[in-house]
Coordinates of C-alpha atoms in Angstrom, one line a residue:
M1 CA 156.5 86.7 -58.7
L2 CA 157.0 84.5 -62.3
G3 CA 157.3 87.5 -64.7
P4 CA 155.1 89.5 -67.2
V5 CA 154.5 86.7 -69.5
F6 CA 152.7 85.0 -66.4
N7 CA 151.0 88.2 -65.5
R8 CA 149.7 88.9 -68.7
E9 CA 147.9 85.8 -69.1
A10 CA 146.5 86.1 -65.9
I11 CA 145.2 89.1 -66.3
V12 CA 143.4 88.1 -69.5
L13 CA 142.4 84.8 -68.8
P14 CA 139.5 85.9 -66.5
K15 CA 138.1 88.2 -68.9
R16 CA 137.6 85.8 -71.6
T17 CA 134.2 84.2 -72.0
S18 CA 135.7 81.2 -73.2
T19 CA 137.2 80.4 -69.7
F20 CA 134.0 80.3 -67.9
T21 CA 132.4 78.2 -70.6
A22 CA 135.1 75.6 -70.5
R23 CA 134.4 75.6 -66.4
G24 CA 130.7 74.7 -66.7
V25 CA 131.4 72.4 -69.8
Y26 CA 133.6 70.5 -67.8
L27 CA 131.9 70.2 -64.6
L28 CA 128.3 69.6 -66.5
S29 CA 130.2 66.7 -68.3
L30 CA 131.2 65.2 -65.3
F31 CA 127.9 65.5 -63.5
L32 CA 126.2 64.2 -66.7
L33 CA 128.6 61.3 -66.4
M34 CA 127.3 60.5 -62.5
C35 CA 123.7 60.7 -63.8
T36 CA 124.3 58.0 -66.8
G37 CA 126.1 55.9 -64.3
Y38 CA 123.3 56.2 -61.9
L39 CA 120.4 55.4 -64.5
V40 CA 122.3 52.6 -65.8
L41 CA 123.3 50.9 -62.9
D42 CA 119.5 51.8 -61.4
G43 CA 118.1 49.8 -64.6
S44 CA 119.9 46.9 -63.7
R45 CA 119.2 46.7 -59.9
S46 CA 117.6 49.2 -57.3
L47 CA 120.3 51.9 -55.5
A48 CA 118.3 51.9 -52.1
A49 CA 120.5 50.1 -50.3
T50 CA 123.3 51.5 -48.3
S51 CA 125.4 49.1 -50.0
D52 CA 124.4 49.6 -53.3
A53 CA 125.0 53.2 -53.0
A54 CA 128.5 52.7 -51.7
K55 CA 128.9 50.3 -54.8
F56 CA 127.9 53.3 -57.2
G57 CA 130.0 55.8 -55.6
R58 CA 133.1 53.5 -55.7
W59 CA 132.5 52.5 -59.5
M60 CA 132.1 56.4 -60.2
F61 CA 135.4 57.3 -58.3
T62 CA 136.8 54.7 -60.1
L63 CA 135.6 55.8 -63.5
L64 CA 135.8 59.8 -63.2
S65 CA 139.6 59.8 -61.9
P66 CA 141.6 58.4 -64.6
L67 CA 139.2 60.2 -66.8
Q68 CA 140.3 63.4 -65.2
L69 CA 143.8 62.5 -65.2
V70 CA 144.0 62.1 -69.0
V71 CA 141.8 65.1 -69.6
L72 CA 143.8 67.6 -67.7
S73 CA 147.0 66.2 -68.8
A74 CA 146.4 66.0 -72.2
L75 CA 144.8 69.6 -72.4
A76 CA 148.1 70.9 -70.0
S77 CA 150.7 69.3 -72.7
V78 CA 149.1 70.1 -76.1
G79 CA 148.2 73.6 -74.5
A80 CA 151.7 74.5 -73.4
T81 CA 153.1 73.1 -76.4
S82 CA 150.9 74.7 -79.0
S83 CA 151.4 78.0 -76.6
V84 CA 155.4 78.2 -77.3
A85 CA 154.9 77.0 -80.9
Q86 CA 152.3 79.7 -81.7
E87 CA 155.3 82.1 -80.6
K88 CA 157.9 80.5 -82.3
D89 CA 155.5 80.5 -85.9
R90 CA 154.7 84.0 -85.6
R91 CA 158.2 85.3 -84.7
T92 CA 157.6 87.0 -81.7
L93 CA 159.5 84.6 -79.3
I94 CA 162.8 86.2 -81.1
L95 CA 161.2 89.6 -79.7
L96 CA 161.1 88.2 -76.3
L97 CA 164.3 86.9 -76.2
L98 CA 165.6 90.4 -76.8
T99 CA 164.0 92.1 -74.1
R100 CA 165.2 92.1 -70.5
L101 CA 163.1 89.0 -69.4
T102 CA 165.1 86.6 -67.6
G103 CA 165.0 82.7 -68.7
F104 CA 163.0 82.1 -65.5
E105 CA 160.7 84.6 -66.3
L106 CA 159.9 83.3 -69.9
V107 CA 160.5 79.7 -68.8
A108 CA 158.5 79.5 -65.9
G109 CA 156.3 82.0 -66.6
K110 CA 154.8 80.3 -69.9
A111 CA 154.5 77.0 -68.1
A112 CA 152.7 78.7 -65.2
A113 CA 150.2 80.5 -68.0
T114 CA 149.6 77.2 -69.3
L115 CA 148.5 75.8 -66.2
L116 CA 145.9 78.4 -65.5
S117 CA 143.3 76.8 -67.6
P118 CA 143.7 73.2 -66.7
L119 CA 144.2 73.5 -62.8
S120 CA 141.1 75.9 -62.7
L121 CA 139.2 73.0 -64.1
L122 CA 140.5 70.9 -61.5
L123 CA 139.8 73.0 -58.8
V124 CA 136.2 73.2 -60.2
A125 CA 135.6 69.5 -60.2
L126 CA 136.7 68.8 -56.5
P127 CA 133.4 69.9 -55.1
L128 CA 131.8 67.3 -57.2
F129 CA 134.3 64.6 -56.4
L130 CA 134.0 65.6 -52.4
T131 CA 130.0 64.5 -52.8
L132 CA 131.1 61.0 -53.8
P133 CA 132.2 60.1 -49.9
L134 CA 128.7 60.5 -49.0
L135 CA 127.5 57.9 -50.8
G136 CA 130.1 55.9 -49.2
G137 CA 132.7 53.2 -50.7
V138 CA 135.2 56.3 -50.8
A139 CA 137.0 58.6 -48.0
P140 CA 137.7 62.0 -48.3
E141 CA 141.4 60.9 -48.4
Q142 CA 141.4 58.9 -51.3
V143 CA 139.8 62.0 -53.1
L144 CA 142.6 64.4 -51.8
A145 CA 145.1 61.6 -52.6
V146 CA 143.8 61.5 -56.7
F147 CA 143.7 65.2 -56.4
A148 CA 147.2 65.3 -55.7
V149 CA 148.2 62.8 -58.0
T150 CA 146.6 64.6 -60.6
L151 CA 148.1 68.1 -59.8
V152 CA 151.5 67.0 -60.1
S153 CA 151.1 64.9 -63.2
V154 CA 149.3 68.1 -64.7
M155 CA 152.2 70.2 -63.8
G156 CA 154.7 67.7 -65.2
A157 CA 152.6 67.6 -68.7
A158 CA 152.7 71.3 -69.0
T159 CA 156.5 71.1 -67.9
V160 CA 157.2 68.6 -70.5
G161 CA 155.3 70.2 -73.3
T162 CA 157.0 73.7 -72.8
I163 CA 160.6 72.1 -72.6
I164 CA 160.0 70.5 -75.6
A165 CA 158.5 73.4 -77.6
L166 CA 161.3 75.5 -76.6
W167 CA 163.5 73.1 -77.9
R168 CA 162.0 72.2 -81.2
E169 CA 161.2 74.5 -84.1
K170 CA 158.2 72.9 -86.0
T171 CA 154.8 73.0 -84.4
F172 CA 154.2 69.2 -85.1
Q173 CA 157.7 67.8 -84.5
S174 CA 156.8 69.5 -80.9
I175 CA 153.4 68.2 -80.5
A176 CA 154.2 64.9 -81.4
L177 CA 157.4 64.6 -79.4
T178 CA 155.5 65.8 -76.3
V179 CA 152.8 63.0 -76.6
L180 CA 155.5 60.2 -77.5
A181 CA 157.6 61.4 -74.6
L182 CA 154.6 61.1 -72.2
L183 CA 153.6 57.7 -73.4
F184 CA 156.9 56.6 -73.0
L185 CA 157.2 57.6 -69.5
V186 CA 153.9 55.6 -68.9
G187 CA 155.5 52.5 -70.9
I188 CA 158.4 52.6 -68.7
G189 CA 156.5 52.1 -65.5
E190 CA 154.4 49.5 -66.9
I191 CA 157.2 47.6 -68.2
A192 CA 158.9 47.8 -64.7
M193 CA 155.7 46.8 -62.9
T194 CA 155.2 43.9 -65.2
L195 CA 159.4 42.8 -64.7
T196 CA 159.4 43.1 -61.0
G197 CA 155.9 42.2 -59.9
S198 CA 153.5 44.2 -57.8
S199 CA 154.5 42.5 -54.8
S200 CA 157.8 43.4 -55.1
R201 CA 159.8 45.7 -52.3
V202 CA 160.5 48.0 -55.4
A203 CA 156.6 48.8 -56.4
A204 CA 156.6 51.8 -54.6
W205 CA 159.4 53.4 -56.4
I206 CA 158.0 52.1 -59.7
I207 CA 154.6 53.9 -58.7
A208 CA 157.0 57.0 -58.1
I209 CA 157.6 57.0 -62.0
S210 CA 154.2 55.9 -63.4
P211 CA 151.1 58.3 -63.3
P212 CA 148.7 55.5 -64.0
R213 CA 150.1 53.4 -61.1
A214 CA 150.0 56.1 -58.5
L215 CA 146.6 57.1 -59.5
T216 CA 145.6 53.2 -58.7
A217 CA 147.3 53.5 -55.7
A218 CA 145.5 57.0 -54.5
T219 CA 142.2 55.2 -55.3
T220 CA 143.1 52.8 -53.1
W221 CA 144.6 54.6 -50.2
S222 CA 144.7 53.7 -46.7
L223 CA 147.1 54.0 -43.9
S224 CA 147.1 50.6 -43.3
D225 CA 148.4 50.0 -46.8
S226 CA 152.0 51.2 -46.6
Q227 CA 152.7 50.4 -50.1
S228 CA 150.0 52.6 -51.7
V229 CA 150.9 55.7 -49.3
M230 CA 154.5 55.2 -50.2
G231 CA 153.9 55.4 -53.6
V232 CA 151.9 58.1 -53.7
V233 CA 153.9 60.5 -51.6
A234 CA 157.3 59.1 -53.4
Y235 CA 155.3 60.0 -56.8
C236 CA 154.2 63.5 -55.5
I237 CA 157.8 64.4 -54.8
V238 CA 159.4 62.8 -57.8
G239 CA 157.0 64.3 -60.0
T240 CA 157.4 67.7 -58.3
A241 CA 161.3 67.5 -58.5
A242 CA 161.3 66.5 -61.9
S243 CA 159.2 69.3 -63.1
I244 CA 161.6 72.1 -61.4
G245 CA 164.5 70.0 -62.8
L246 CA 162.9 70.2 -66.4
I247 CA 162.3 74.2 -65.7
G248 CA 165.7 74.7 -64.5
W249 CA 167.2 72.9 -67.5
G250 CA 165.1 75.1 -69.8
V251 CA 165.9 78.4 -68.2
A252 CA 169.7 77.4 -68.7
R253 CA 168.9 76.2 -72.5
V254 CA 166.4 78.6 -73.8
R255 CA 168.6 81.1 -75.3
I256 CA 171.0 78.2 -76.6
W257 CA 168.1 76.5 -78.5
N258 CA 166.5 79.9 -79.8
P259 CA 166.7 81.3 -82.5
S260 CA 167.1 77.6 -84.0
R261 CA 169.7 76.9 -86.7
E262 CA 167.2 77.5 -89.5
V263 CA 166.3 80.7 -88.3
R264 CA 169.6 81.7 -88.6
L265 CA 170.5 80.5 -91.9
K266 CA 167.3 82.4 -92.9
S267 CA 168.5 85.4 -91.8
N268 CA 172.3 85.1 -93.2
E269 CA 170.4 84.5 -96.9
P270 CA 170.7 87.6 -99.3
E271 CA 167.0 89.1 -99.7
T272 CA 167.5 92.1 -102.3
S273 CA 168.8 92.0 -105.5
E274 CA 171.4 93.9 -105.0
E275 CA 172.8 91.8 -102.2
I276 CA 172.6 89.0 -104.5
S277 CA 174.4 90.9 -107.4
E278 CA 177.2 91.6 -104.7
I279 CA 177.9 88.0 -103.7
A280 CA 177.8 87.2 -107.2
A281 CA 180.4 89.6 -108.2
A282 CA 182.7 88.8 -105.2
S283 CA 182.6 85.1 -105.6
A284 CA 183.3 85.5 -109.5
A285 CA 186.1 87.9 -108.3
T286 CA 187.5 85.2 -106.1
D287 CA 187.4 82.5 -108.7
I288 CA 189.3 85.2 -111.5
G289 CA 192.2 85.8 -109.0
S290 CA 192.5 82.0 -107.8
S291 CA 192.2 80.7 -111.4
A292 CA 194.7 83.4 -112.9
T293 CA 197.6 81.8 -111.1
H294 CA 197.0 78.1 -112.7
S295 CA 195.0 79.3 -116.1
P296 CA 195.3 82.7 -117.2
H297 CA 193.2 81.8 -120.3
S298 CA 190.4 80.0 -118.2
V299 CA 188.0 82.8 -117.1
P300 CA 184.8 81.5 -115.2
T301 CA 181.5 82.8 -117.0
P302 CA 177.9 82.7 -115.2
S303 CA 177.0 79.6 -117.3
S304 CA 180.0 77.8 -115.6
W305 CA 179.0 78.6 -112.0
K306 CA 178.0 75.9 -109.7
V307 CA 174.1 75.9 -110.0
R308 CA 171.6 73.1 -109.1
A309 CA 169.6 72.3 -111.8
P310 CA 165.7 72.9 -111.0
R311 CA 163.8 70.2 -109.7
P312 CA 160.4 69.1 -111.8
V313 CA 157.4 70.0 -110.2
W314 CA 154.2 68.3 -110.4
N315 CA 150.8 69.2 -111.8
N316 CA 150.0 69.9 -108.2
P317 CA 152.8 72.0 -106.3
I318 CA 151.0 71.4 -103.1
L319 CA 150.9 67.7 -103.1
W320 CA 154.8 67.7 -104.3
R321 CA 156.1 69.8 -101.5
E322 CA 154.2 67.4 -99.2
I323 CA 155.9 64.4 -100.9
R324 CA 159.1 65.4 -102.5
T325 CA 160.5 68.1 -99.9
W326 CA 161.0 68.1 -96.1
A327 CA 158.0 70.5 -95.5
Y328 CA 158.1 69.5 -91.9
G329 CA 161.4 69.6 -91.1
R330 CA 163.8 66.7 -91.1
K331 CA 163.1 65.9 -87.4
V332 CA 160.0 63.8 -88.7
L333 CA 162.5 61.0 -88.9
L334 CA 163.2 61.4 -85.0
I335 CA 159.4 61.3 -84.7
R336 CA 158.9 58.1 -86.9
G337 CA 161.8 56.5 -84.8
V338 CA 160.1 56.8 -81.6
F339 CA 156.7 55.8 -82.6
A340 CA 158.4 52.6 -84.4
L341 CA 160.1 52.0 -80.9
I342 CA 156.7 52.3 -79.2
F343 CA 155.2 49.9 -81.9
M344 CA 157.8 47.2 -81.0
I345 CA 157.1 47.6 -77.4
I346 CA 153.4 47.0 -77.9
A347 CA 154.1 44.2 -80.4
A348 CA 156.4 42.6 -78.0
A349 CA 153.6 42.6 -75.5
I350 CA 150.9 41.1 -77.7
Y351 CA 153.3 38.6 -78.7
G352 CA 153.9 37.5 -75.3
Q353 CA 150.2 37.8 -74.1
I354 CA 149.9 35.4 -77.7
Q355 CA 152.2 33.2 -76.5
T356 CA 150.9 32.8 -72.6
G357 CA 147.3 32.3 -73.9
V358 CA 146.1 35.4 -72.4
A359 CA 145.0 37.3 -75.6
M360 CA 143.0 34.0 -76.4
E361 CA 140.8 34.4 -73.5
T362 CA 137.5 36.3 -73.7
A363 CA 136.6 39.3 -71.2
G364 CA 133.3 37.3 -70.0
R365 CA 134.9 34.0 -68.7
I366 CA 137.9 36.0 -67.1
G367 CA 136.0 38.7 -65.6
R368 CA 137.8 41.4 -67.7
V369 CA 135.9 44.3 -68.8
I370 CA 137.6 43.8 -72.2
P371 CA 140.1 41.6 -73.5
A372 CA 143.6 41.9 -72.6
V373 CA 144.9 42.6 -76.1
T374 CA 142.6 45.6 -76.9
V375 CA 144.2 48.1 -74.2
P376 CA 147.8 48.0 -76.2
M377 CA 146.0 48.0 -79.5
A378 CA 143.8 50.8 -78.6
V379 CA 146.9 53.0 -76.9
L380 CA 148.8 52.7 -80.5
G381 CA 145.8 53.6 -82.3
V382 CA 145.0 56.5 -80.1
V383 CA 148.5 57.6 -80.3
S384 CA 148.4 57.2 -84.1
L385 CA 145.3 59.1 -84.8
V386 CA 146.7 62.1 -82.7
L387 CA 149.9 62.3 -84.2
T388 CA 147.8 62.4 -87.7
N389 CA 145.6 64.5 -86.8
A390 CA 148.0 66.9 -85.4
L391 CA 150.2 66.9 -88.5
A392 CA 147.1 67.8 -90.5
V393 CA 146.2 70.7 -88.5
N394 CA 150.3 71.8 -88.8
A395 CA 150.0 71.5 -92.6
I396 CA 147.5 74.3 -92.9
T397 CA 148.4 76.6 -89.9
G398 CA 152.0 76.3 -90.7
E399 CA 151.1 78.1 -94.1
R400 CA 148.8 80.6 -92.4
D401 CA 151.8 81.5 -89.5
G402 CA 154.6 81.8 -92.2
L403 CA 152.4 84.0 -94.1
A404 CA 151.9 81.8 -97.0
L405 CA 148.5 80.8 -97.0
D406 CA 147.1 84.3 -98.3
L407 CA 149.7 84.0 -101.4
L408 CA 148.7 80.6 -102.5
L409 CA 144.9 81.6 -102.2
V410 CA 145.7 84.3 -104.8
T411 CA 147.3 82.0 -107.1
D412 CA 145.8 79.5 -110.0
L413 CA 145.3 76.8 -107.6
R414 CA 141.9 75.1 -107.7
P415 CA 140.5 74.9 -104.0
S416 CA 140.5 70.9 -104.5
E417 CA 144.1 70.7 -105.4
F418 CA 145.2 72.6 -102.4
V419 CA 142.9 70.8 -100.2
F420 CA 143.2 67.0 -101.5
G421 CA 147.3 67.9 -102.1
K422 CA 147.2 68.3 -98.1
W423 CA 145.1 65.6 -97.3
I424 CA 147.2 62.9 -99.5
G425 CA 150.7 64.8 -98.3
V426 CA 149.5 64.2 -94.8
L427 CA 148.6 60.6 -95.1
Y428 CA 152.0 60.0 -97.2
V429 CA 154.1 62.1 -94.5
A430 CA 152.1 60.0 -91.6
K431 CA 152.3 56.6 -93.4
E432 CA 154.3 54.9 -90.6
M433 CA 151.6 56.0 -88.1
I434 CA 149.1 54.4 -90.2
L435 CA 150.9 51.2 -91.7
L436 CA 152.2 50.0 -88.7
P437 CA 149.0 49.4 -86.5
M438 CA 147.2 48.0 -89.5
L439 CA 150.1 45.5 -90.1
L440 CA 149.5 44.6 -86.0
I441 CA 145.7 44.3 -86.6
I442 CA 146.8 41.8 -89.4
Y443 CA 149.2 39.4 -87.7
L444 CA 146.2 39.5 -84.7
G445 CA 143.9 38.1 -87.5
V446 CA 146.8 35.2 -88.7
A447 CA 147.5 34.5 -85.0
N448 CA 143.7 33.5 -84.6
V449 CA 143.4 36.4 -82.1
M450 CA 140.4 37.6 -83.7
T451 CA 138.7 36.3 -86.8
Y452 CA 139.1 37.0 -90.4
E453 CA 135.7 38.9 -90.5
N454 CA 136.6 41.3 -87.3
M455 CA 140.0 42.1 -88.7
T456 CA 138.5 43.0 -91.6
Y457 CA 135.9 45.4 -89.7
A458 CA 139.0 46.6 -87.6
L459 CA 141.0 47.5 -90.7
I460 CA 138.0 49.1 -92.5
G461 CA 137.2 51.2 -89.3
F462 CA 140.7 52.0 -88.7
I463 CA 141.3 53.7 -92.1
N464 CA 138.0 55.6 -91.6
L465 CA 139.2 56.8 -88.5
I466 CA 142.4 57.9 -90.2
L467 CA 140.7 59.7 -93.2
F468 CA 138.1 61.2 -90.8
V469 CA 140.7 62.8 -88.2
T470 CA 143.1 64.0 -91.3
M471 CA 140.2 66.1 -92.6
L472 CA 139.1 66.9 -89.1
G473 CA 142.5 68.6 -89.0
I474 CA 142.6 70.4 -92.4
H475 CA 139.2 71.7 -91.4
S476 CA 140.3 72.9 -88.0
G477 CA 143.5 74.4 -89.4
M478 CA 141.4 76.6 -92.0
N479 CA 138.4 77.2 -89.8
Y480 CA 140.3 78.8 -86.7
V481 CA 142.7 81.9 -87.5
A482 CA 145.2 81.0 -84.6
G483 CA 147.1 78.1 -84.7
R484 CA 146.9 77.2 -80.9
T485 CA 143.1 77.6 -81.2
A486 CA 143.0 75.3 -84.2
T487 CA 145.4 72.4 -82.7
L488 CA 143.4 72.4 -79.4
A489 CA 139.8 72.4 -81.2
S490 CA 141.1 69.5 -83.6
L491 CA 143.2 67.5 -81.0
G492 CA 140.2 68.3 -78.6
T493 CA 137.9 66.8 -80.7
V494 CA 139.9 63.3 -81.5
F495 CA 140.6 62.9 -77.7
F496 CA 136.9 63.6 -76.5
L497 CA 135.8 61.1 -79.1
C498 CA 138.2 58.5 -78.0
V499 CA 137.2 58.9 -74.3
G500 CA 133.8 58.8 -75.1
I501 CA 134.0 55.5 -76.9
A502 CA 135.8 54.0 -73.9
I503 CA 133.1 55.3 -71.6
C504 CA 130.6 53.7 -73.6
I505 CA 132.1 50.3 -73.7
R506 CA 133.2 50.3 -69.5
Q507 CA 129.3 51.2 -69.3
N508 CA 128.0 48.6 -71.8
T509 CA 130.1 45.5 -70.6
T510 CA 129.7 46.3 -66.7

């Protein structure tokens, strides 16, 4: 129904051992989290009473639901982006465009093929979530509402990733813009909810565009609460309509975006010495003919041709290329601009918390799990880590997919020059994504939100994480042959590291 692109993935996916391994690991991880939560709560008080079991079931439901939403949405978005980007890097997307495949079969087939893995994980986790109502505190309708919101969110994330990857040429541009676009959508919902208030009549419509708010409404699903019911239903309708609209837009534009302008320019460049000599002779004849009408004695020579002077290259050509050229495309400026916009939004939110005094309140006295200023800072830090890691992976996979890595390995470049050249180059290209969060941490120290000692620890920890994710990306790019596998392995490591830290913080402060 969706064409040969989807059919091939649907046939090949069940034959891979990694498919069943991922399902087992995912379900086992959720089950281990439930066991850990049980041991933590049972150590503080007995869960023999029915009320305690109901509280445990409710607590685990509110913990696992957002975790599943974030994990599967990230897997769908990054998987869709890397799948299309891999086709572009290997120049196989152009071959698909030359076939009789329709735009719908190509775009919808790619998006649906990417959804096979995350949707199978979602289906595997359903029986585990249905055991929570047996403990009490959770209704089966709430579980189904949460899974409906998660399903729509995963479909939307995969659609956004597919469309952006078909639009952009570079892998890093596609991944970065996908992450920033999804984060910007979440930010719009949070800003709108803050400005209008949760008791406003338009709250249900704000829930319709905000995945976190829709998930919160689904966890409190009750037929007596008309706002949550309307919000969840509206989110499912709006999310599905938006995904269909994006697919339709991609179908209409896929053969306009591809092949891109960069590929067309490369195809028009002369490749052989005979073509170059013919072009030079034709241009010289044209110049002679035009100059003969003005000055018969001035005959252009090859030395008078307008040729750009060669640029001096550093002792480490890898580092020179990373810093002095547009190795990742000029659209990196757009990514920097979007990240700066998100930074300004988060900085404005933190500034408002400081002015109202909310940022100065400790978590223990106000009943919060963590201080209020920690959440926006954590979001900005995670986005910075993800983008820097994606850039590091693409620094290696781009060379391999462009068939340049083997050429670099047979030159006289030392391994240290290649590795440290890529490492330092990635840090330079991502300097805005590194320096802006550090400036915000310094501002929190100057504003007395945290002590100077804690500010120093936060800066040192953030720098160590940046260095770690950068080297992790380079290592994954060199260790995995396929660019999609390297991207998913590296970003998955960073993502689960952040999620694990968040879960440990949540359990230790509950």
